[in-house]
Tab-separated table of C-alpha atoms and ligand atoms in Angstrom:
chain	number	residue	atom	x	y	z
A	145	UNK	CA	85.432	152.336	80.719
A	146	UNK	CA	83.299	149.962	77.828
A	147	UNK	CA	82.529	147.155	80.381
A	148	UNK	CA	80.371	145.321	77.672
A	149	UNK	CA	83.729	145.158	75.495
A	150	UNK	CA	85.671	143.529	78.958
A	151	UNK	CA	82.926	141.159	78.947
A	152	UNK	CA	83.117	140.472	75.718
A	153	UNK	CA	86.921	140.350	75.359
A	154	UNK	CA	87.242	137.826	78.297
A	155	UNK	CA	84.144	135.726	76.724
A	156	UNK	CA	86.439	135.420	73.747
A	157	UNK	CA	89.181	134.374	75.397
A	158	UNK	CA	91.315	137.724	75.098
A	159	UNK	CA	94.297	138.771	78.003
A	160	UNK	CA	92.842	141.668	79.769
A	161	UNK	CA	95.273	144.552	80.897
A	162	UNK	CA	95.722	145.259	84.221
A	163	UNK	CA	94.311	148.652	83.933
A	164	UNK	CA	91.403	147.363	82.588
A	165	UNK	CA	90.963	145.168	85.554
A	166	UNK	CA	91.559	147.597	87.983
A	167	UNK	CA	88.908	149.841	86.113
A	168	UNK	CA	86.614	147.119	86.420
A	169	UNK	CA	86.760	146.242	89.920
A	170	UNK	CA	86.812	149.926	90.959
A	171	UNK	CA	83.644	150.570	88.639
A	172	UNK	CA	82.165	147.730	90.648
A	173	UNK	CA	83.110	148.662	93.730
A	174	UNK	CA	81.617	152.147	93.480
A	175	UNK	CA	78.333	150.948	91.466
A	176	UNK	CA	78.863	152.210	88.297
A	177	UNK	CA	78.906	148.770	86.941
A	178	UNK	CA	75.422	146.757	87.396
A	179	UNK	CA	75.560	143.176	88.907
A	180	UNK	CA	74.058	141.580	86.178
A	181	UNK	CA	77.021	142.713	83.663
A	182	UNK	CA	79.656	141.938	86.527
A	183	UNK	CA	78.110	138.426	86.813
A	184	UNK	CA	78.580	137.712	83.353
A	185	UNK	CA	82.081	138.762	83.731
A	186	UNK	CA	82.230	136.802	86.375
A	187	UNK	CA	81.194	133.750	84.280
A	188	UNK	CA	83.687	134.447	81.641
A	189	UNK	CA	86.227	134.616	83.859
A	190	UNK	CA	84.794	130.393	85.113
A	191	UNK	CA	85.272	129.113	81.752
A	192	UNK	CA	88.257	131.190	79.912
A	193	UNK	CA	90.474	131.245	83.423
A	194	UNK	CA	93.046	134.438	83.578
A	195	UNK	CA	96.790	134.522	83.099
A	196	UNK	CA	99.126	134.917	85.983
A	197	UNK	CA	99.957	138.680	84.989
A	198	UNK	CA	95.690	138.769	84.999
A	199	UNK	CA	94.964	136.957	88.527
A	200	UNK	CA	97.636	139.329	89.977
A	201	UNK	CA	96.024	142.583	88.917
A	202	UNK	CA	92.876	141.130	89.802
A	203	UNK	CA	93.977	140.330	93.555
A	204	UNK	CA	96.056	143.843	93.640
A	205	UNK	CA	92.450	145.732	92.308
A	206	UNK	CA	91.000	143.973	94.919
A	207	UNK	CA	93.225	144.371	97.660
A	208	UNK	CA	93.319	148.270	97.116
A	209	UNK	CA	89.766	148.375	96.729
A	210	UNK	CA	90.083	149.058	100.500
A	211	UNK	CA	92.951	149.487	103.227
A	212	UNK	CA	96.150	147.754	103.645
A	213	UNK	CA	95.685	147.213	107.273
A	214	UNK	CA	98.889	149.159	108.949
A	215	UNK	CA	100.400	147.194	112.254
A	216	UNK	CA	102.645	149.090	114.500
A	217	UNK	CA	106.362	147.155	114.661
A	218	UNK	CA	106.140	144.222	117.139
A	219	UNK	CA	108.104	141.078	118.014
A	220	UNK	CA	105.122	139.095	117.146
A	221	UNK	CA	104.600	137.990	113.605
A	222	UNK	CA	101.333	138.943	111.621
A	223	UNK	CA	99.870	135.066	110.335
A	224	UNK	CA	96.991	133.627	109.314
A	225	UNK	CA	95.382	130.753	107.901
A	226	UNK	CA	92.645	130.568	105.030
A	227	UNK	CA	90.482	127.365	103.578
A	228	UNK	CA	89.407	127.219	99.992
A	229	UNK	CA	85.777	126.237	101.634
A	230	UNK	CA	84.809	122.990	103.285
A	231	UNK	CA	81.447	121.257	104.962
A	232	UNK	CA	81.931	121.403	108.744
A	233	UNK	CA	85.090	123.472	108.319
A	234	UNK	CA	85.318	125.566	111.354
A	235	UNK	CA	89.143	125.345	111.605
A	236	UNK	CA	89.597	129.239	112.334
A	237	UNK	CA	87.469	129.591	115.333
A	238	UNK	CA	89.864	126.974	117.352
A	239	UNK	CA	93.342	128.187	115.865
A	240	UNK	CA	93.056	131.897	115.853
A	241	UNK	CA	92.732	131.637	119.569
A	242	UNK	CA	95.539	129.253	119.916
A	243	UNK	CA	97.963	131.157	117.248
A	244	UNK	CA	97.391	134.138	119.771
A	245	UNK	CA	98.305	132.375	122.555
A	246	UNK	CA	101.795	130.899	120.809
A	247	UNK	CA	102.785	134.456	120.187
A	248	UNK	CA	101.563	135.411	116.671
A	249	UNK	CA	99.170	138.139	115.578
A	250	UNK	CA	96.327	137.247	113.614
A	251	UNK	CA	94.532	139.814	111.987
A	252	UNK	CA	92.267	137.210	110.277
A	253	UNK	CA	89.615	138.563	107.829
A	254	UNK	CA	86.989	135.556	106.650
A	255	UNK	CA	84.091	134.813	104.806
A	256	UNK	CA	80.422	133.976	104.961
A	257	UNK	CA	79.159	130.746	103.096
A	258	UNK	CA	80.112	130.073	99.783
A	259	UNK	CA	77.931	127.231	97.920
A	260	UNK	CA	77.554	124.607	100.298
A	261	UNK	CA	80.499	125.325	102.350
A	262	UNK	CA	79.961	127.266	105.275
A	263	UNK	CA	81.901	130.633	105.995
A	264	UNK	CA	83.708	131.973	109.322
A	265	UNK	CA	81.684	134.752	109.810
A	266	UNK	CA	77.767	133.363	109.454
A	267	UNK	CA	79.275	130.996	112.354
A	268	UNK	CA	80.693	133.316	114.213
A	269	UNK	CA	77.244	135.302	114.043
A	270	UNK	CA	75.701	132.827	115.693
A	271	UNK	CA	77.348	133.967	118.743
A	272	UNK	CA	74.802	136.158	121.232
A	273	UNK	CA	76.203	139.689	120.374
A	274	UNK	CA	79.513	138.853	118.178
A	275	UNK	CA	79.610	141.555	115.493
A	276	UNK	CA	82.461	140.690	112.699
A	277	UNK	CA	82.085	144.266	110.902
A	278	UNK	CA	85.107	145.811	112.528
A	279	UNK	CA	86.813	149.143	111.400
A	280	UNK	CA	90.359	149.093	109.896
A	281	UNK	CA	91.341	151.082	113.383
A	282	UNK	CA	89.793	148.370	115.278
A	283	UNK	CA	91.023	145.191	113.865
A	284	UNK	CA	94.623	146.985	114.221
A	285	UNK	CA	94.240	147.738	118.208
A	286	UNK	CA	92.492	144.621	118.970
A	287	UNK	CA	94.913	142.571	117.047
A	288	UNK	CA	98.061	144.763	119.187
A	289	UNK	CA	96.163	144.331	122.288
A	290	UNK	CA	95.086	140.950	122.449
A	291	UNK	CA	96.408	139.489	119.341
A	292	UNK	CA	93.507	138.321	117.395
A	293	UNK	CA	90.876	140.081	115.381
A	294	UNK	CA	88.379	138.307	113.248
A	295	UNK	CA	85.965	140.128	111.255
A	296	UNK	CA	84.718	140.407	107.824
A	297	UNK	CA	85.511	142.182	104.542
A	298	UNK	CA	83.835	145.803	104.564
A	299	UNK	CA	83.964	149.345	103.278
A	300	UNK	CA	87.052	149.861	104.689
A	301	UNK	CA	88.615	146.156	104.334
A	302	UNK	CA	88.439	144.515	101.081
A	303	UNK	CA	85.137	146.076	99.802
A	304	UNK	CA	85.371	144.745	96.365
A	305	UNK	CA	85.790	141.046	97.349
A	306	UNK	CA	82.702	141.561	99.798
A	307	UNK	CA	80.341	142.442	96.696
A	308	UNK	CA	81.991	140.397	94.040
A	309	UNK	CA	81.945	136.815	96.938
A	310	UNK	CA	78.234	137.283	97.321
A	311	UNK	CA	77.594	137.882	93.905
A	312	UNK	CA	79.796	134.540	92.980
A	313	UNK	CA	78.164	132.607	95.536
A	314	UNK	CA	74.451	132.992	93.462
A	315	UNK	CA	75.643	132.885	89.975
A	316	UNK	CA	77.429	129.135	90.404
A	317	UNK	CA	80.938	131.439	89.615
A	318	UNK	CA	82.842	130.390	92.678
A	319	UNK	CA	85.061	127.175	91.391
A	320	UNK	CA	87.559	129.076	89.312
A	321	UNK	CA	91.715	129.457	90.259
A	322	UNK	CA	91.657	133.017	89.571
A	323	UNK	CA	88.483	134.197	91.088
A	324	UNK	CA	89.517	132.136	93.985
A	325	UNK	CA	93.023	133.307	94.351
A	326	UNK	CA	92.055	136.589	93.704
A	327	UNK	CA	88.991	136.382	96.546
A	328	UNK	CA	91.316	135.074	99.032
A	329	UNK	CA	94.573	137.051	98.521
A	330	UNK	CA	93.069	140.264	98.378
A	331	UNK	CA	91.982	139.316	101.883
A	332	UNK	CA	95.237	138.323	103.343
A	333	UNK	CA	97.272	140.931	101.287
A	334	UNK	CA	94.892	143.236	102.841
A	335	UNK	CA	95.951	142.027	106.718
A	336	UNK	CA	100.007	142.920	105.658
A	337	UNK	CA	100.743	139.122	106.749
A	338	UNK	CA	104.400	137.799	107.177
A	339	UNK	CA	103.096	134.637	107.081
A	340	UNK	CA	100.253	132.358	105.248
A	341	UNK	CA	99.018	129.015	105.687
A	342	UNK	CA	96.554	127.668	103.205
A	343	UNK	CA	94.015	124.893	103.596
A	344	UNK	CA	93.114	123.937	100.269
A	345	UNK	CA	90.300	121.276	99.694
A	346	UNK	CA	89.517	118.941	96.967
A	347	UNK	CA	86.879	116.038	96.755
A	348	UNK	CA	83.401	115.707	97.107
A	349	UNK	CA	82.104	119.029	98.827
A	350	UNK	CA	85.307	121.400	97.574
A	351	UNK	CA	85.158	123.305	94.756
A	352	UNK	CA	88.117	121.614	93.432
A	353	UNK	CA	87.069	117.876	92.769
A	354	UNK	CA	89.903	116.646	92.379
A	355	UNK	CA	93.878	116.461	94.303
A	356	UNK	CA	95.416	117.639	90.256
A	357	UNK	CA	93.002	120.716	90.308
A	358	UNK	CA	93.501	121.563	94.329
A	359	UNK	CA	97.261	121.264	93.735
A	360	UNK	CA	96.905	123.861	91.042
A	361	UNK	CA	94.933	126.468	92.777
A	362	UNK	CA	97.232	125.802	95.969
A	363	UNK	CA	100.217	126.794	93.443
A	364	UNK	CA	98.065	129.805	92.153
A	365	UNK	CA	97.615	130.941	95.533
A	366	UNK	CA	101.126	130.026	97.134
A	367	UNK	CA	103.156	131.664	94.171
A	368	UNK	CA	101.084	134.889	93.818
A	369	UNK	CA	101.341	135.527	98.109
A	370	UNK	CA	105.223	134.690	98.265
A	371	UNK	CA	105.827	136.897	95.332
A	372	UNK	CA	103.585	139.882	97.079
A	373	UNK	CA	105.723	139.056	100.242
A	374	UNK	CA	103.890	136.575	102.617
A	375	UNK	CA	105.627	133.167	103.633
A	376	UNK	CA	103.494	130.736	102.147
A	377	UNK	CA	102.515	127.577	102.824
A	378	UNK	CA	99.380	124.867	101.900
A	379	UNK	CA	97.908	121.850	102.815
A	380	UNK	CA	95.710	119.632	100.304
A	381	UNK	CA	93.522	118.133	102.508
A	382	UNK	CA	90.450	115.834	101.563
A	383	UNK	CA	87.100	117.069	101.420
A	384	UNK	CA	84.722	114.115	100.873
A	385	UNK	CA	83.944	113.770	104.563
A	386	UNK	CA	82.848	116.876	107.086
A	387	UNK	CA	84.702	117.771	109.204
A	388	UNK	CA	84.113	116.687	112.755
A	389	UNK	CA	80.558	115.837	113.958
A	390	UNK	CA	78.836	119.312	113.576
A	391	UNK	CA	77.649	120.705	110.529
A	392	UNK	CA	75.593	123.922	110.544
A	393	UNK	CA	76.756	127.369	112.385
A	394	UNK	CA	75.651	127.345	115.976
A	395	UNK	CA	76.620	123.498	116.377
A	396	UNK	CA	80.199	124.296	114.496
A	397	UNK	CA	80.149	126.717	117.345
A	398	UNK	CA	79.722	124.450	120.191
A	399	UNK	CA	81.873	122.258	118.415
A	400	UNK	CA	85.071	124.431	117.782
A	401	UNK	CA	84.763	125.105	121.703
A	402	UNK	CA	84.504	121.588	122.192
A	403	UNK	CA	87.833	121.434	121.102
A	404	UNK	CA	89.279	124.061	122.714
A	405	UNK	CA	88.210	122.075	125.756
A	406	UNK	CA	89.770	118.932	124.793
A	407	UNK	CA	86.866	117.122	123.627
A	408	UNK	CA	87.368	118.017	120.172
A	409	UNK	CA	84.495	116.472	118.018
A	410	UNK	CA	83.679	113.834	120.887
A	411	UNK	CA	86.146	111.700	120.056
A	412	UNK	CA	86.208	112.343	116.094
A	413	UNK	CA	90.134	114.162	115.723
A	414	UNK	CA	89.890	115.138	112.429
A	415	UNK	CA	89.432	118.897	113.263
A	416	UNK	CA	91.644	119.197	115.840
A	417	UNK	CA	94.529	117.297	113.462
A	418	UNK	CA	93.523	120.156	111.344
A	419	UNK	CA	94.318	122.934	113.797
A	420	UNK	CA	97.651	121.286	114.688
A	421	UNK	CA	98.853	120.649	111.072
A	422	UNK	CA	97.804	124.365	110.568
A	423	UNK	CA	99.244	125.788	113.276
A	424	UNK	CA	102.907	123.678	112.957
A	425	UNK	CA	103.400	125.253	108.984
A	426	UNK	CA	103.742	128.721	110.856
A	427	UNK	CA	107.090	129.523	111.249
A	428	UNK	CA	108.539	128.941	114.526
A	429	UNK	CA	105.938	126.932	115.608
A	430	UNK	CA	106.145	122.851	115.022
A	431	UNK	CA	102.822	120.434	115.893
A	432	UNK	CA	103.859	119.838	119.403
A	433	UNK	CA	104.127	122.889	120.775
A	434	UNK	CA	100.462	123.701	118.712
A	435	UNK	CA	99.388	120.427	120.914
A	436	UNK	CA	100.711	121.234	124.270
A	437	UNK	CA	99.099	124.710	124.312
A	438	UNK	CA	95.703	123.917	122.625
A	439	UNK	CA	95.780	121.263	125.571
A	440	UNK	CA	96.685	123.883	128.293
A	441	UNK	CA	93.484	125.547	128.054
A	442	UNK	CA	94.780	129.179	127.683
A	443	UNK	CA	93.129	129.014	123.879
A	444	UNK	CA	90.284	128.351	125.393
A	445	UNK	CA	90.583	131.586	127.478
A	446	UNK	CA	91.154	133.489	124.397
A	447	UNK	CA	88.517	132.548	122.867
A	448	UNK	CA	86.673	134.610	125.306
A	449	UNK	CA	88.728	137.122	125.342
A	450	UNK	CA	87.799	137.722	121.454
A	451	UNK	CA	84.431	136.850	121.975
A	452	UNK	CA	84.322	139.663	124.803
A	453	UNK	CA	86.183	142.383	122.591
A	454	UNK	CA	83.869	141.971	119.965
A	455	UNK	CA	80.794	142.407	121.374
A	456	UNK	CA	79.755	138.856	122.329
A	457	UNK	CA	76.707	138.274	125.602
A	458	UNK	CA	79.073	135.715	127.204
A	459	UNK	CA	76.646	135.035	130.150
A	460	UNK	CA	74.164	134.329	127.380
A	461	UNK	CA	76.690	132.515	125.154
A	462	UNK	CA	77.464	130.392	128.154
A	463	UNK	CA	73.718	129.481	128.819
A	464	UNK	CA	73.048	128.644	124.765
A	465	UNK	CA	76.037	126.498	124.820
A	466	UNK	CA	74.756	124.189	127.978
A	467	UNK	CA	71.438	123.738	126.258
A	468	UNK	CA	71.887	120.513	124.095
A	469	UNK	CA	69.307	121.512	121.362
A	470	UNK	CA	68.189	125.360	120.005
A	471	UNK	CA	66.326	124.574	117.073
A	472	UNK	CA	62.914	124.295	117.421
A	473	UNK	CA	62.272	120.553	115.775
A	474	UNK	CA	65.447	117.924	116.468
A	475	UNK	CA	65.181	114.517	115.727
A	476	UNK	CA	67.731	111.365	115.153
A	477	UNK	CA	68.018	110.075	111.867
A	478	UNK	CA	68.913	106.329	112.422
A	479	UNK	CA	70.752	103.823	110.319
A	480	UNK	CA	69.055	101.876	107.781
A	481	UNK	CA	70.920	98.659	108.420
A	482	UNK	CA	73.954	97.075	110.818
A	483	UNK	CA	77.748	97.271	110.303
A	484	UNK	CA	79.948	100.253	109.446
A	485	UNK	CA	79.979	103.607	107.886
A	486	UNK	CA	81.925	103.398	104.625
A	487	UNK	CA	80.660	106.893	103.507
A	488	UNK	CA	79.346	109.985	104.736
A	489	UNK	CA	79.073	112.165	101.431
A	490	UNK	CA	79.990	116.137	102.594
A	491	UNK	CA	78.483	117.523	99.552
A	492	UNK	CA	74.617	115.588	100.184
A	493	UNK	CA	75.771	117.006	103.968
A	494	UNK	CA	76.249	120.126	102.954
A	495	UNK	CA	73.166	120.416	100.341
A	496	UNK	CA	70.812	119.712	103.172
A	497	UNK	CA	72.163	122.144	106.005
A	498	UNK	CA	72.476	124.715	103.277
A	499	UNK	CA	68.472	124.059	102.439
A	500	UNK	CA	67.644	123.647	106.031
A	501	UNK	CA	68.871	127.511	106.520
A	502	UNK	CA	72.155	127.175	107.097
A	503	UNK	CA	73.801	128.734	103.669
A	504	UNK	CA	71.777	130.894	101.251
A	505	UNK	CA	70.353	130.498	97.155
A	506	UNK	CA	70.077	133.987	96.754
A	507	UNK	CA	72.128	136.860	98.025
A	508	UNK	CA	69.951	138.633	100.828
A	509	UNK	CA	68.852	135.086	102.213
A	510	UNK	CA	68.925	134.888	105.859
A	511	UNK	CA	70.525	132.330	107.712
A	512	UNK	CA	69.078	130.044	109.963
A	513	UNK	CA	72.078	130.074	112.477
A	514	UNK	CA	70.656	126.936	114.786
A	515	UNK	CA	70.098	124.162	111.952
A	516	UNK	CA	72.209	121.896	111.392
A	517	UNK	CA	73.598	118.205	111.592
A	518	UNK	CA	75.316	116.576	114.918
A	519	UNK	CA	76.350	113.579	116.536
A	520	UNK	CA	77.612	112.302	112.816
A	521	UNK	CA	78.807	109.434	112.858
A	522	UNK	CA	82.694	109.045	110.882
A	523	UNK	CA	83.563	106.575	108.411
A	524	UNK	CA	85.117	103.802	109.938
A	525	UNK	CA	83.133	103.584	113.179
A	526	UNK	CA	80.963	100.812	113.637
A	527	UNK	CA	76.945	101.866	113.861
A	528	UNK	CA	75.542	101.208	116.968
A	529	UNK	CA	73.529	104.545	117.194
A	530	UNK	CA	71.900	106.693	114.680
A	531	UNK	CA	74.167	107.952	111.907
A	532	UNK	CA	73.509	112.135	112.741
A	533	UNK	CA	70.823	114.733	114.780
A	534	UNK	CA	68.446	116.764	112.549
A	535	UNK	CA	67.745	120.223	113.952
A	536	UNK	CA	65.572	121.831	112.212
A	537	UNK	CA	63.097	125.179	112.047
A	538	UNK	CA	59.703	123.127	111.076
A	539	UNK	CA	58.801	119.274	110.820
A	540	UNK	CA	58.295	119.316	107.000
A	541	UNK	CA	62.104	120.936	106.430
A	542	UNK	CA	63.570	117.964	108.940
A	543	UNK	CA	61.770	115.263	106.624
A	544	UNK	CA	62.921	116.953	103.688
A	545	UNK	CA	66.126	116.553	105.470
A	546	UNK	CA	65.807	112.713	106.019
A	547	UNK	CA	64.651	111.852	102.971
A	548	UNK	CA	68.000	113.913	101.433
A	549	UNK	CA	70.421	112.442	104.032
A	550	UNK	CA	69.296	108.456	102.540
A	551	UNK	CA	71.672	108.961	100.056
A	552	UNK	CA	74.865	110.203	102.175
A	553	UNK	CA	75.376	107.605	104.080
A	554	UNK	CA	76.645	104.368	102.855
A	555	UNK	CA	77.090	101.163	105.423
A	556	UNK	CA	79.438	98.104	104.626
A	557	UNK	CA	79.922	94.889	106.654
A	558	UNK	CA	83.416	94.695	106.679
A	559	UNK	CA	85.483	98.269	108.696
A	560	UNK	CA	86.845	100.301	105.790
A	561	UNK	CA	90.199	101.492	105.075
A	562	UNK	CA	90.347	105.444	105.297
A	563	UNK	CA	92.278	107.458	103.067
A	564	UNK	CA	94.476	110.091	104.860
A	565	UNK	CA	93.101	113.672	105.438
A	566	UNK	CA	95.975	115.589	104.914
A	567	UNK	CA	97.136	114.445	101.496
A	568	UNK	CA	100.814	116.780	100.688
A	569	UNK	CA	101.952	119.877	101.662
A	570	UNK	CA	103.256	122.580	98.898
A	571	UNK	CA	105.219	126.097	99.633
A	572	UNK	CA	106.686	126.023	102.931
A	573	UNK	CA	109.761	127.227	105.311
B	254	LIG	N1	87.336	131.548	100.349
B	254	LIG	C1	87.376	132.826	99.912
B	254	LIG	O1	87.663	133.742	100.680
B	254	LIG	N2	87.099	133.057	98.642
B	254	LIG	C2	86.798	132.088	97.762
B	254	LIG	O2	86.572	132.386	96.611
B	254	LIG	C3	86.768	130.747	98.212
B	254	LIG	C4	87.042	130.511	99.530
């Protein structure tokens, strides 16, 4: 295969064949093609898009890149949920446990950060113990015996989306429909779903600014998976606030358990309206059966129960979630005046955890998994405390953080109107 001449077709705008695609991503996935060439294919691909008959062979290249995870037959059906990429998105870690408990099976393969978003699985390290690199033969008993499985792509699972996502993440190629759809799909095609629902963002901190751009990746990503077979449905949900009070992995942590203990954000419901409108799209389900059982605790059980399968300290994960602080510098960051909170900016949010430690610049940066933001205060709510927590690994990164964090935060004297968070839903039953 002449890589150079697939760059250079796709730079000029050419339709690529789907065996050239599929050469490409398996030359990639077995090294024979060099990152720095794949990058620039990469970028191509950002600003000459793909055609529908190109994002398909793309997603199936990727897909088969690794297994098609095989489930035994089982009343249960196989579902899962996926978001485009948010700030304070932690979403999964509260509804795989509940959609286990309601009766489906959720094989659910994530990802790490992406940009200033933060990813499933750099959370979910956080955890004392939790390893997310699971076999194919592991995901498949786990998910049979106690009906959820989260783990990340790897040799075995999606291979070529694990290279090309951390190569996208440093070369500013991750806001494009068909590298997206492609990214995602060869995930869930990968976990032989019957069902899929889709969060997909727009606004501030998502890589699709705005609702006419979400609507068209949700469309890319909600045609491709119900022609490959998977019931699919997505929400276009707004993006210019985080989610909940936590921003940063160990705190989402704490957080997403918050909420499986009915105390969800301390009072902010935004995530767990998330989890519910999630979790009623699934077929068979509807929001207030999602509601009763996230409030009858057995998600909460779950949770351990995954936790425990995959490896997790839970006598140490217990004692790191009663300590209020981890990080070794924390300090409030108070308001600079009286009145409301018309704006909390998610992408400024998500700049400064992602400097602070908590995302990466280059590929083999380490996260910081206790840094963070907490105690945020939501648009709306009227300021009578400071606006977030700063936790922080040294003094001079938490005053680089307050000095960035003057310019997310916007206060008004009169209560603002709030836009909804869940804007339209496309696909469906
Ligand atoms: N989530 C993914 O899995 N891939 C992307 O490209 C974006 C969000």
């Amino acid at each position: 295969m002449d890589f150079l001449k697939l760059i250079e077709q796709k730079r000029d705008g050419g339709e690529l064949s789907p065996e050239a695609i599929a050469g490409a991503v398996a030359g990639f996935a077995e090294g024979t093609v060099p990152d720095y060439q794949m990058a620039a294919f990469l970028m191509a691909v950002q600003f000459q898009g793909m055609t529908l008959a190109e994002t398909r062979a793309l997603t199936l290249a990727m897909r088969d890149s690794g297994e098609v995870l095989q489930f035994p037959e089982d009343d249960r059906p196989l579902v899962d949920k996926h978001s485009t990429g948010g700030v304070g998105d932690k979403v999964s870690l509260p509804l795989a446990p509940l959609l286990a408990c309601l009766g489906y099976r959720v094989p659910m393969i994530s990802g790490r950060g992406l940009g200033i978003t933060g990813g499933t699985l750099d959370k979910l390290e956080s955890i004392p113990g939790f390893t997310t690199q699971l076999s194919a033969e592991q995901f498949v008993s786990q998910v049979q015996r106690i009906g959820v499985a989260l783990g990340g792509q790897t040799a075995e699972i999606a291979p070529a989306d694990k290279a090309l996502y951390a190569l996208r993440d440093v070369t500013g190629t991750v806001p494009s429909i068909p590298l997206i759809t492609a990214s995602i799909l060869s995930k869930k095609l990968a976990e032989n779903l019957d069902a899929l629902v889709m969060d997909v963002k727009f606004g501030a901190a998502a890589f699709m600014r705005t609702r006419e751009d979400a609507r068209a990746l949700a469309k890319s990503i909600v045609n491709l998976a119900t022609e490959c077979g998977v019931q699919t449905t997505a929400l276009l949900t707004s993006m210019d606030t985080p989610i909940g009070r936590a921003v940063g992995n160990w705190l989402e942590v704490k957080e997403s358990i918050a909420c499986l203990e009915g105390n969800g954000g301390d009072g902010s419901k935004d995530l767990e309206e998330l989890v519910i409108a999630c979790a009623a799209q699934l077929p068979g389900c509807d929001a207030d059966r999602a509601r009763a059982e996230l409030a009858s605790g057995r998600p909460r059980e779950k949770f351990n129960e995954l936790l425990a399968a995959q490896g997790a300290d839970l006598a140490a994960c217990e004692i790191k979630l009663k300590q209020d602080t981890t990080a070794p510098v924390v300090r409030d960051f108070p308001a600079s005046g009286k009145g409301y909170l018309a704006r909390c900016d998610a992408r400024v949010i998500g700049e400064v955890v992602r400097d602070l430690g908590g995302g990466r610049q280059t590929k083999d940066a380490k996260i910081q998994p206790e840094v963070g933001l907490d105690n945020l205060l939501k648009p709306g709510e009227a300021i009578d405390r400071p606006l977030c927590r700063i936790h922080a690994t040294t003094e001079a990164a938490a005053d680089m953080a307050a000095e960035r964090l003057a310019t997310a935060f916007e206060i008004s004297d009169e209560q603002p109107s709030l836009d909804p968070l869940i804007c339209e839903i496309l696909g469906g039953r």
